[in-house]
Structure formats: C-alpha cells, structure tokens
Amino acid sequence: MRLSPEGSEFTDMISSDIYEESQYGARDMHPVWQELRGHDVLHRQQTPDGEDFFSAMRYADVREVLNDHKTFSSAYSTMLTVRGDGDVAAGAAIHLTDPPLHSDIKRNFTPLMTRQATLRLQEGIRVRMSELFDAVRGRETFDFCDAMLTLPMTITGELMGIPQEEWTVTGRATVRAMGGVDPDVSEYERRFQLFEAHTTIMSVLGEVLESDPPADSVSGRCPATAHAVADGERNVPLLNAYAFLMGANPTVPQTINQTLLLLAGDDDLWSWFQRQEETDQRFIDEALRWASPVNHVLRRATEDTTIGGTDVPAGSLVSAWIASANRDEEVFKDPYRFVPDRSPNQHLAFGLGVHRCIGQHVASAGIKQFLDLWRQNVRSVRLDGDPKHLISNFLNGVVSLPLAVTWK
C-alpha cells in the first residue's frame, strides 16, 4: 500500500469499502481510514460473500479490542480473508489461541526472545546482514526487494532453526504467501500461487522438524506445543512453526522497505538520518508506526458487547485496524509526518495485550542492525522506478523497490 507523507494531497476517491484487496496494491488507504475514524460508530460492511464484519478504526477502539481477549477472541482467525470455519490452525497455533492455552504455548518460546536473549543474537544478525550488503555493494541500481530476499532470514533463520541453504526458497515463499504481487493475474491464479507458497513453507518446516532441530531454536521448542494442545488430528508443532515464521518475516523487511522508500524521497530526512551515529529506539518505533506492516487483525466477539458506540452481538467478526490507529490524530501529533525522534510513541504495530508480538525485541534489533549498516555503507539513495505493493488487506507490503545507490 502506498503511504503518503504530510504535504502530499490525498487524491484517492473516498470509498467505505475497506475489504476489497486489489486496491491495497495501488493506492493509499489512509484517507479512507481517516474518514471512518470521524464516525461515532464502528464501521460495518460485508465481505464479498456476504458476511458482516465490524471494524474498529480509532486508536481507543483498536486498543480496547486488542486488550480484551475474553470478549474478543483470537481462537478463530486473525485475517478477514480467512473465515468460514476459521483458520486451519485455530485453537492450536500460538496466535490463534486464548489464555490459558495461549500462555501454555507461549512459555515454551519466551526464553528465546527476551531482551537478554536478543543481545546474544545481535552479532550473528550483523554478520549475516553484512554479507548481504557485500553481495550488492557496487551495484548502482537494483531492486532492493529482490536483492535482499533473504533479509528476514538473516534475523529469523537461525532462531527458527532453518538451514541457511533453505533461506532463499523460504524467503521467496513467505513473500508470496503474504498476498498477491501481480494485479493482472486472475483470482484463481492468485489463490493457486498462495497455495503453492504455503505448501513450500510447510514442506521446508516439516523437514526441519523431522531433522532434530537445536533445542534453543523455535523449531526445537515446537514439539512441546503438542503437549499443551490435545489434538490428535493436526500437526500442532508444524502449525506453530509456521505461525512463528509467518509472524516474524513480514514485520522487519516491510518496515525497512517502507522506511527506505521514504528516505529515498525525502532529502531532509536522509540528511538527518546520515548525521546520527546510530539508530535509536525512537527512530525504530517511528518506522514501525509509519509502516504498520499489519493492517488489521481479526477477532470474534464471545458475548454481546458495546464498543465505539456500537452494539456488537456475540459471534460477530471484529477487525482491529492497527494501521488506522497508528495515524489517529487524537493520539499522534502530525500523524502523516515521519518524526524520527517522536516521543512518546505508543504505536500498536506489535499489537497489545496477551497477543503483543513475542518477537518484538528481535524485530527491533534486526531493524536497528540493518539501518546502522545502511548508514555506514550508503552515501545517497533515490528511487529508480515505481515501487510495487502487495495486494493484501492484511499486510502492508512492498514487493518491488527499485533503488539507485551511491556507496561509500
């Protein structure tokens, strides 16, 4: 999805349809969300197959939905596009369970992703990212997304326990599994590509789990989830390995992609960035707020409730639009301006409550390592063509980012 900085005119036609996916690959949806935030009730519409859903657009409403797992359950699906009988991993994968089961699953992985554990990962991340920089050094023009296909794996590959020889195929498949990339393909072809990508990921992870992965890796901890989830029909360890990989891989690269897109077009911001000795947490938080890689997360009401002035019956689908909340004028001053030292910055890019991203420290460390290396190695950067954006109402992604770079 395009992101328009302050000073750009919102020229897109305002439409109340926030589901239709193709528009996310071609336009900035923030004018639509801004309009809906001004309403006194939750936005309500139907999916293409006629199912009703409510949308929380304001920061306060999104925060309430995310923070109340008892009323707004995750044990169905987190994506508007996955409905019907719910996600195939519902009730078994970490992001698709509620406490106490969610807590039982989570405690297996928490020791791998604390602040202290993240410190031990940083040097390895820096070395692997440096190798990626060495591979493109000297190239004056290149597609960043293609050249840095394994970027997320430099952060999560070792932590996941995935062998390095599988990083390229896994990186490519995770991009494809996030949504469509070609606006000209038919809906059938797009669904087939998604199926093919998911199958590839499952195949790689299945082999990893069967190969006795290291005990201090996510894959090595996944077998323990079968003890927490009493399910003889599904491969619970595989579902959780998949959940971690797909949860980790979009956040870092898409935050970086959107930040580079902004830096390439804003000389003042680039000059400010270049003057810093290192990237501090305020810049990282603003990059996360700005990019908001996850547009929304879906919840299901467990009881009759009222939120945002709207009565929500039990069983209703409620989508919390994180990307909209992160531009809420009631919370963020100049929300359409990237403020590199913004403070405070209570963005919701990592979610909130019991489902706040378990890998937030690892993600922040990866973003910092990349931006520090970019500053150290690059003298100037500009766009060398039009970026292409992911066709998805769930994830805000850039799939092609042509850059012209001058190296130091």
CSV table of C-alpha atoms in Angstrom, one decimal:
chain,number,residue,atom,x,y,z
A,1,MET,CA,0.0,0.0,0.0
A,2,ARG,CA,1.3,3.5,-0.9
A,3,LEU,CA,2.0,5.8,2.1
A,4,SER,CA,1.6,9.5,1.5
A,5,PRO,CA,3.7,11.8,3.7
A,6,GLU,CA,2.5,15.1,5.1
A,7,GLY,CA,2.3,17.6,2.3
A,8,SER,CA,1.0,15.2,-0.3
A,9,GLU,CA,-2.5,15.7,-1.4
A,10,PHE,CA,-4.9,12.8,-0.8
A,11,THR,CA,-6.3,12.3,-4.3
A,12,ASP,CA,-7.8,8.9,-3.9
A,13,MET,CA,-11.6,8.6,-4.1
A,14,ILE,CA,-13.1,8.1,-0.7
A,15,SER,CA,-14.9,4.7,-0.5
A,16,SER,CA,-16.2,2.9,2.5
A,17,ASP,CA,-15.1,-0.5,1.2
A,18,ILE,CA,-12.1,-1.4,3.2
A,19,TYR,CA,-12.1,-5.1,2.3
A,20,GLU,CA,-11.5,-5.2,-1.4
A,21,GLU,CA,-7.9,-6.4,-1.8
A,22,SER,CA,-6.8,-5.2,-5.2
A,23,GLN,CA,-7.0,-1.5,-4.1
A,24,TYR,CA,-4.3,-2.1,-1.5
A,25,GLY,CA,-1.7,-2.7,-4.2
A,26,ALA,CA,-2.5,0.6,-6.0
A,27,ARG,CA,-3.5,3.3,-3.5
A,28,ASP,CA,-3.1,4.8,-0.1
A,29,MET,CA,-6.0,3.7,2.1
A,30,HIS,CA,-5.3,6.2,4.9
A,31,PRO,CA,-7.8,8.8,3.5
A,32,VAL,CA,-10.5,6.2,3.8
A,33,TRP,CA,-9.5,5.2,7.3
A,34,GLN,CA,-9.2,8.9,8.3
A,35,GLU,CA,-12.8,9.5,7.2
A,36,LEU,CA,-14.1,6.4,9.0
A,37,ARG,CA,-12.3,7.4,12.3
A,38,GLY,CA,-14.5,10.5,12.3
A,39,HIS,CA,-17.7,8.4,12.6
A,40,ASP,CA,-19.3,7.9,16.0
A,41,VAL,CA,-19.8,4.2,15.5
A,42,LEU,CA,-17.7,1.2,14.3
A,43,HIS,CA,-17.6,0.8,10.5
A,44,ARG,CA,-19.8,-2.1,9.3
A,45,GLN,CA,-19.8,-3.8,6.0
A,46,GLN,CA,-19.9,-7.2,4.3
A,47,THR,CA,-17.3,-9.4,2.8
A,48,PRO,CA,-17.7,-10.3,-0.9
A,49,ASP,CA,-19.5,-13.4,0.1
A,50,GLY,CA,-22.0,-11.5,2.2
A,51,GLU,CA,-20.6,-12.0,5.8
A,52,ASP,CA,-20.9,-9.0,8.1
A,53,PHE,CA,-17.9,-7.6,10.0
A,54,PHE,CA,-17.3,-4.6,12.2
A,55,SER,CA,-14.2,-2.5,12.0
A,56,ALA,CA,-12.5,-0.6,14.8
A,57,MET,CA,-10.7,2.3,13.3
A,58,ARG,CA,-9.9,4.7,16.1
A,59,TYR,CA,-6.9,4.2,18.4
A,60,ALA,CA,-9.0,3.9,21.5
A,61,ASP,CA,-11.3,1.3,20.0
A,62,VAL,CA,-8.5,-0.7,18.5
A,63,ARG,CA,-6.7,-0.7,21.8
A,64,GLU,CA,-9.9,-1.9,23.6
A,65,VAL,CA,-10.3,-4.8,21.1
A,66,LEU,CA,-6.7,-5.9,21.3
A,67,ASN,CA,-6.5,-5.6,25.1
A,68,ASP,CA,-9.7,-7.7,25.9
A,69,HIS,CA,-9.0,-11.3,24.9
A,70,LYS,CA,-12.0,-12.5,26.9
A,71,THR,CA,-14.5,-10.5,24.9
A,72,PHE,CA,-12.6,-10.5,21.6
A,73,SER,CA,-11.2,-14.0,20.9
A,74,SER,CA,-8.3,-14.8,18.7
A,75,ALA,CA,-9.2,-18.5,18.5
A,76,TYR,CA,-10.9,-18.3,15.1
A,77,SER,CA,-8.8,-16.3,12.7
A,78,THR,CA,-6.6,-13.2,12.6
A,79,MET,CA,-7.3,-12.4,8.9
A,80,LEU,CA,-10.5,-11.1,7.3
A,81,THR,CA,-9.8,-13.2,4.2
A,82,VAL,CA,-9.8,-16.4,6.3
A,83,ARG,CA,-13.3,-17.0,7.6
A,84,GLY,CA,-15.9,-19.7,7.1
A,85,ASP,CA,-14.9,-22.5,9.6
A,86,GLY,CA,-12.0,-20.4,10.7
A,87,ASP,CA,-8.3,-20.8,10.2
A,88,VAL,CA,-7.0,-24.4,9.9
A,89,ALA,CA,-4.7,-23.7,12.9
A,90,ALA,CA,-7.4,-22.2,15.1
A,91,GLY,CA,-7.2,-23.4,18.6
A,92,ALA,CA,-3.7,-24.9,18.0
A,93,ALA,CA,-1.2,-22.2,16.9
A,94,ILE,CA,0.1,-19.6,19.3
A,95,HIS,CA,-1.6,-16.6,17.6
A,96,LEU,CA,-4.9,-18.4,17.3
A,97,THR,CA,-5.4,-19.4,21.0
A,98,ASP,CA,-6.6,-17.5,24.1
A,99,PRO,CA,-5.4,-17.9,27.7
A,100,PRO,CA,-4.8,-20.1,29.4
A,101,LEU,CA,-3.9,-22.3,26.4
A,102,HIS,CA,-2.1,-19.4,24.8
A,103,SER,CA,0.0,-18.9,27.9
A,104,ASP,CA,0.9,-22.6,28.0
A,105,ILE,CA,2.1,-22.5,24.4
A,106,LYS,CA,3.9,-19.1,24.8
A,107,ARG,CA,6.0,-20.1,27.7
A,108,ASN,CA,7.9,-22.6,25.6
A,109,PHE,CA,9.3,-19.8,23.4
A,110,THR,CA,9.6,-16.7,25.6
A,111,PRO,CA,13.1,-17.6,26.9
A,112,LEU,CA,14.4,-17.4,23.2
A,113,MET,CA,13.1,-13.8,22.7
A,114,THR,CA,13.7,-11.8,25.9
A,115,ARG,CA,15.8,-8.6,25.7
A,116,GLN,CA,18.8,-10.6,27.2
A,117,ALA,CA,18.4,-13.4,24.6
A,118,THR,CA,18.2,-10.9,21.8
A,119,LEU,CA,21.5,-9.3,22.8
A,120,ARG,CA,23.2,-12.7,22.2
A,121,LEU,CA,21.6,-12.8,18.7
A,122,GLN,CA,22.8,-9.3,17.5
A,123,GLU,CA,26.3,-10.1,16.4
A,124,GLY,CA,25.2,-13.0,14.3
A,125,ILE,CA,22.5,-10.8,12.7
A,126,ARG,CA,25.0,-8.1,11.9
A,127,VAL,CA,27.4,-10.6,10.3
A,128,ARG,CA,24.8,-12.2,8.1
A,129,MET,CA,23.4,-8.8,7.1
A,130,SER,CA,26.9,-7.6,6.2
A,131,GLU,CA,27.2,-10.5,3.8
A,132,LEU,CA,24.0,-9.3,2.1
A,133,PHE,CA,25.5,-5.8,1.8
A,134,ASP,CA,28.7,-7.3,0.3
A,135,ALA,CA,26.7,-9.1,-2.3
A,136,VAL,CA,25.1,-5.9,-3.7
A,137,ARG,CA,28.0,-3.5,-3.0
A,138,GLY,CA,29.0,-1.5,-6.1
A,139,ARG,CA,25.7,-2.1,-7.9
A,140,GLU,CA,24.4,1.4,-8.8
A,141,THR,CA,20.9,0.3,-9.4
A,142,PHE,CA,19.0,-2.8,-8.2
A,143,ASP,CA,15.6,-4.0,-6.9
A,144,PHE,CA,16.1,-3.9,-3.2
A,145,CYS,CA,13.3,-6.5,-2.5
A,146,ASP,CA,14.8,-9.0,-4.9
A,147,ALA,CA,18.4,-8.4,-3.8
A,148,MET,CA,17.5,-8.6,-0.1
A,149,LEU,CA,15.2,-11.6,-0.5
A,150,THR,CA,16.8,-13.4,2.4
A,151,LEU,CA,17.0,-10.3,4.7
A,152,PRO,CA,14.3,-11.5,7.1
A,153,MET,CA,16.1,-14.9,7.3
A,154,THR,CA,19.3,-13.2,8.5
A,155,ILE,CA,17.3,-12.4,11.6
A,156,THR,CA,14.9,-15.3,12.0
A,157,GLY,CA,16.6,-18.2,10.1
A,158,GLU,CA,19.0,-19.3,12.8
A,159,LEU,CA,16.4,-18.5,15.6
A,160,MET,CA,13.9,-20.7,13.7
A,161,GLY,CA,16.4,-23.4,13.2
A,162,ILE,CA,16.1,-23.4,9.4
A,163,PRO,CA,19.3,-24.4,7.5
A,164,GLN,CA,20.9,-21.5,5.5
A,165,GLU,CA,20.6,-23.4,2.2
A,166,GLU,CA,16.8,-23.1,2.6
A,167,TRP,CA,16.7,-19.4,3.3
A,168,THR,CA,16.3,-18.2,-0.3
A,169,VAL,CA,13.3,-20.5,-1.2
A,170,THR,CA,11.8,-19.8,2.2
A,171,GLY,CA,12.2,-16.1,1.8
A,172,ARG,CA,10.6,-16.1,-1.6
A,173,ALA,CA,7.7,-18.3,-0.4
A,174,THR,CA,6.9,-16.1,2.6
A,175,VAL,CA,6.6,-13.1,0.3
A,176,ARG,CA,4.3,-15.0,-2.0
A,177,ALA,CA,2.3,-16.3,1.0
A,178,MET,CA,1.5,-12.8,2.2
A,179,GLY,CA,-0.7,-11.9,-0.7
A,180,GLY,CA,-0.8,-11.2,-4.4
A,181,VAL,CA,2.0,-9.5,-6.2
A,182,ASP,CA,0.7,-9.3,-9.8
A,183,PRO,CA,-2.5,-7.2,-10.3
A,184,ASP,CA,-3.1,-8.8,-13.7
A,185,VAL,CA,-3.5,-12.4,-12.7
A,186,SER,CA,-6.9,-13.9,-12.2
A,187,GLU,CA,-8.3,-14.6,-8.7
A,188,TYR,CA,-7.9,-18.3,-9.4
A,189,GLU,CA,-4.2,-17.9,-10.3
A,190,ARG,CA,-3.6,-15.7,-7.3
A,191,ARG,CA,-5.2,-18.3,-5.0
A,192,PHE,CA,-3.1,-21.0,-6.6
A,193,GLN,CA,0.1,-19.0,-6.1
A,194,LEU,CA,-0.8,-18.6,-2.4
A,195,PHE,CA,-1.5,-22.3,-2.0
A,196,GLU,CA,1.8,-23.1,-3.7
A,197,ALA,CA,3.7,-20.7,-1.4
A,198,HIS,CA,2.1,-22.1,1.7
A,199,THR,CA,2.9,-25.7,0.6
A,200,THR,CA,6.5,-24.8,0.1
A,201,ILE,CA,6.8,-23.3,3.5
A,202,MET,CA,5.1,-26.3,5.1
A,203,SER,CA,7.4,-28.6,3.3
A,204,VAL,CA,10.6,-26.8,4.5
A,205,LEU,CA,9.4,-26.6,8.1
A,206,GLY,CA,8.3,-30.2,8.1
A,207,GLU,CA,11.8,-31.3,7.1
A,208,VAL,CA,13.3,-29.1,9.7
A,209,LEU,CA,11.1,-30.5,12.5
A,210,GLU,CA,12.0,-34.1,11.4
A,211,SER,CA,15.7,-33.3,11.5
A,212,ASP,CA,16.0,-32.9,15.2
A,213,PRO,CA,16.5,-29.0,15.2
A,214,PRO,CA,18.5,-27.4,18.0
A,215,ALA,CA,16.8,-27.2,21.4
A,216,ASP,CA,17.4,-23.4,21.6
A,217,SER,CA,15.6,-22.7,18.3
A,218,VAL,CA,11.9,-22.1,17.7
A,219,SER,CA,11.6,-25.3,15.7
A,220,GLY,CA,13.3,-27.2,18.6
A,221,ARG,CA,10.7,-25.9,21.0
A,222,CYS,CA,7.7,-26.6,18.8
A,223,PRO,CA,7.3,-30.3,19.6
A,224,ALA,CA,6.4,-29.2,23.2
A,225,THR,CA,3.3,-27.5,21.9
A,226,ALA,CA,1.8,-30.9,21.2
A,227,HIS,CA,1.7,-31.5,25.0
A,228,ALA,CA,-0.2,-28.2,25.5
A,229,VAL,CA,-2.7,-28.7,22.7
A,230,ALA,CA,-4.6,-32.0,23.0
A,231,ASP,CA,-5.2,-32.6,19.2
A,232,GLY,CA,-4.7,-35.9,17.6
A,233,GLU,CA,-5.9,-34.7,14.2
A,234,ARG,CA,-3.5,-31.9,13.4
A,235,ASN,CA,0.3,-31.5,13.4
A,236,VAL,CA,0.4,-28.9,16.2
A,237,PRO,CA,4.3,-28.4,16.1
A,238,LEU,CA,4.2,-27.7,12.4
A,239,LEU,CA,1.3,-25.3,12.8
A,240,ASN,CA,3.2,-23.4,15.4
A,241,ALA,CA,6.5,-23.4,13.4
A,242,TYR,CA,4.5,-21.9,10.5
A,243,ALA,CA,2.9,-19.3,12.8
A,244,PHE,CA,6.3,-18.1,14.0
A,245,LEU,CA,7.8,-17.9,10.6
A,246,MET,CA,4.9,-16.0,9.1
A,247,GLY,CA,4.6,-13.8,12.1
A,248,ALA,CA,8.3,-12.8,12.0
A,249,ASN,CA,9.1,-12.4,8.4
A,250,PRO,CA,6.7,-9.6,7.3
A,251,THR,CA,7.4,-7.1,10.1
A,252,VAL,CA,11.1,-6.4,9.7
A,253,PRO,CA,11.5,-6.3,5.9
A,254,GLN,CA,8.3,-4.4,5.3
A,255,THR,CA,9.2,-1.8,7.9
A,256,ILE,CA,12.6,-1.5,6.3
A,257,ASN,CA,11.1,-1.3,2.8
A,258,GLN,CA,8.7,1.5,3.7
A,259,THR,CA,11.4,3.4,5.6
A,260,LEU,CA,13.9,3.2,2.6
A,261,LEU,CA,11.1,4.3,0.3
A,262,LEU,CA,10.6,7.4,2.5
A,263,LEU,CA,14.4,8.0,2.9
A,264,ALA,CA,14.8,7.8,-0.9
A,265,GLY,CA,12.3,10.6,-1.5
A,266,ASP,CA,13.0,12.9,1.4
A,267,ASP,CA,16.4,14.8,1.3
A,268,ASP,CA,15.9,16.4,4.7
A,269,LEU,CA,15.1,13.1,6.4
A,270,TRP,CA,18.0,11.4,4.7
A,271,SER,CA,20.4,14.2,5.9
A,272,TRP,CA,19.1,13.8,9.4
A,273,PHE,CA,19.5,10.1,9.2
A,274,GLN,CA,23.1,10.4,8.0
A,275,ARG,CA,24.1,12.7,10.8
A,276,GLN,CA,23.2,10.1,13.5
A,277,GLU,CA,25.9,7.9,15.0
A,278,GLU,CA,23.5,5.0,15.4
A,279,THR,CA,19.8,4.3,15.1
A,280,ASP,CA,18.0,4.8,18.4
A,281,GLN,CA,14.7,3.2,19.5
A,282,ARG,CA,12.7,6.4,18.8
A,283,PHE,CA,13.5,6.1,15.1
A,284,ILE,CA,12.7,2.4,15.1
A,285,ASP,CA,9.4,3.0,16.8
A,286,GLU,CA,8.5,5.7,14.3
A,287,ALA,CA,9.4,3.4,11.4
A,288,LEU,CA,7.1,0.7,12.9
A,289,ARG,CA,4.3,3.3,13.3
A,290,TRP,CA,4.8,4.6,9.8
A,291,ALA,CA,5.0,1.3,8.1
A,292,SER,CA,2.4,-0.6,10.3
A,293,PRO,CA,3.2,-3.8,8.4
A,294,VAL,CA,0.0,-5.5,9.7
A,295,ASN,CA,-3.1,-3.5,8.5
A,296,HIS,CA,-5.6,-5.3,10.7
A,297,VAL,CA,-6.1,-8.3,13.0
A,298,LEU,CA,-9.4,-10.1,13.3
A,299,ARG,CA,-11.2,-11.1,16.5
A,300,ARG,CA,-14.6,-12.7,17.2
A,301,ALA,CA,-16.9,-11.5,19.9
A,302,THR,CA,-17.6,-14.1,22.6
A,303,GLU,CA,-20.5,-12.2,24.1
A,304,ASP,CA,-22.8,-9.3,23.4
A,305,THR,CA,-20.8,-6.1,24.0
A,306,THR,CA,-20.6,-2.4,23.0
A,307,ILE,CA,-17.6,-0.8,21.6
A,308,GLY,CA,-17.1,2.6,20.0
A,309,GLY,CA,-20.8,3.4,20.4
A,310,THR,CA,-21.8,0.3,18.5
A,311,ASP,CA,-23.6,-2.8,19.8
A,312,VAL,CA,-21.7,-5.9,18.8
A,313,PRO,CA,-23.6,-9.2,19.1
A,314,ALA,CA,-21.9,-12.4,20.3
A,315,GLY,CA,-20.3,-14.2,17.4
A,316,SER,CA,-19.6,-11.1,15.4
A,317,LEU,CA,-16.4,-10.6,13.5
A,318,VAL,CA,-14.5,-7.5,14.6
A,319,SER,CA,-11.4,-6.3,12.8
A,320,ALA,CA,-9.0,-4.0,14.6
A,321,TRP,CA,-7.3,-1.7,12.1
A,322,ILE,CA,-3.8,-1.2,13.6
A,323,ALA,CA,-2.6,0.9,10.6
A,324,SER,CA,-5.5,3.3,11.1
A,325,ALA,CA,-5.0,3.6,14.8
A,326,ASN,CA,-1.3,4.4,14.2
A,327,ARG,CA,-2.4,7.6,12.3
A,328,ASP,CA,-5.1,8.6,14.7
A,329,GLU,CA,-5.0,12.4,15.1
A,330,GLU,CA,-6.3,12.1,18.7
A,331,VAL,CA,-3.1,10.3,19.7
A,332,PHE,CA,-0.3,11.2,17.3
A,333,LYS,CA,0.6,14.9,16.5
A,334,ASP,CA,1.2,15.3,12.8
A,335,PRO,CA,0.3,11.6,12.1
A,336,TYR,CA,1.1,11.9,8.4
A,337,ARG,CA,4.6,13.2,9.1
A,338,PHE,CA,7.5,10.9,9.8
A,339,VAL,CA,9.0,12.3,13.0
A,340,PRO,CA,12.3,10.5,13.5
A,341,ASP,CA,12.6,11.4,17.2
A,342,ARG,CA,8.9,11.2,18.1
A,343,SER,CA,8.3,10.7,21.8
A,344,PRO,CA,6.1,9.5,23.2
A,345,ASN,CA,5.1,7.0,20.5
A,346,GLN,CA,2.6,4.4,21.7
A,347,HIS,CA,2.2,2.7,18.3
A,348,LEU,CA,0.4,-0.6,18.1
A,349,ALA,CA,2.5,-2.2,15.3
A,350,PHE,CA,3.4,-5.0,17.7
A,351,GLY,CA,-0.2,-5.4,18.9
A,352,LEU,CA,-1.2,-5.2,22.6
A,353,GLY,CA,-2.2,-7.4,25.5
A,354,VAL,CA,-1.6,-11.1,25.7
A,355,HIS,CA,-1.0,-11.3,21.9
A,356,ARG,CA,1.6,-8.5,21.8
A,357,CYS,CA,4.3,-9.8,19.5
A,358,ILE,CA,6.5,-12.2,21.3
A,359,GLY,CA,9.4,-11.4,18.9
A,360,GLN,CA,9.3,-7.6,19.3
A,361,HIS,CA,12.8,-7.3,20.8
A,362,VAL,CA,14.3,-9.5,18.0
A,363,ALA,CA,12.4,-7.5,15.3
A,364,SER,CA,13.6,-4.1,16.7
A,365,ALA,CA,17.2,-5.4,16.9
A,366,GLY,CA,17.0,-6.6,13.3
A,367,ILE,CA,15.7,-3.2,12.1
A,368,LYS,CA,18.4,-1.4,14.1
A,369,GLN,CA,21.2,-3.6,12.7
A,370,PHE,CA,20.0,-3.0,9.1
A,371,LEU,CA,19.6,0.8,9.4
A,372,ASP,CA,23.0,1.1,11.1
A,373,LEU,CA,24.6,-0.9,8.2
A,374,TRP,CA,22.8,1.2,5.6
A,375,ARG,CA,24.0,4.4,7.1
A,376,GLN,CA,27.6,3.1,7.3
A,377,ASN,CA,27.6,1.9,3.7
A,378,VAL,CA,25.4,4.2,1.6
A,379,ARG,CA,26.2,7.8,0.7
A,380,SER,CA,22.9,8.5,-1.1
A,381,VAL,CA,19.8,6.7,-2.2
A,382,ARG,CA,16.9,7.6,-4.5
A,383,LEU,CA,14.1,5.7,-6.3
A,384,ASP,CA,14.9,4.3,-9.7
A,385,GLY,CA,11.4,3.5,-10.7
A,386,ASP,CA,8.0,2.9,-9.3
A,387,PRO,CA,7.7,0.6,-6.3
A,388,LYS,CA,5.1,-2.2,-6.4
A,389,HIS,CA,2.9,-3.0,-3.5
A,390,LEU,CA,1.5,-6.2,-2.1
A,391,ILE,CA,-2.2,-7.0,-2.9
A,392,SER,CA,-3.5,-7.7,0.6
A,393,ASN,CA,-5.9,-6.1,3.0
A,394,PHE,CA,-4.0,-7.8,5.8
A,395,LEU,CA,-0.3,-6.9,5.3
A,396,ASN,CA,1.1,-3.6,4.1
A,397,GLY,CA,4.0,-4.8,1.9
A,398,VAL,CA,6.4,-3.6,-0.8
A,399,VAL,CA,7.3,-6.3,-3.3
A,400,SER,CA,9.5,-4.3,-5.7
A,401,LEU,CA,11.7,-1.4,-4.7
A,402,PRO,CA,14.0,-0.2,-7.4
A,403,LEU,CA,16.8,1.9,-5.9
A,404,ALA,CA,19.7,3.9,-7.2
A,405,VAL,CA,22.5,3.9,-4.7
A,406,THR,CA,25.8,5.6,-4.2
A,407,TRP,CA,28.1,3.6,-2.0
A,408,LYS,CA,30.7,5.0,0.5
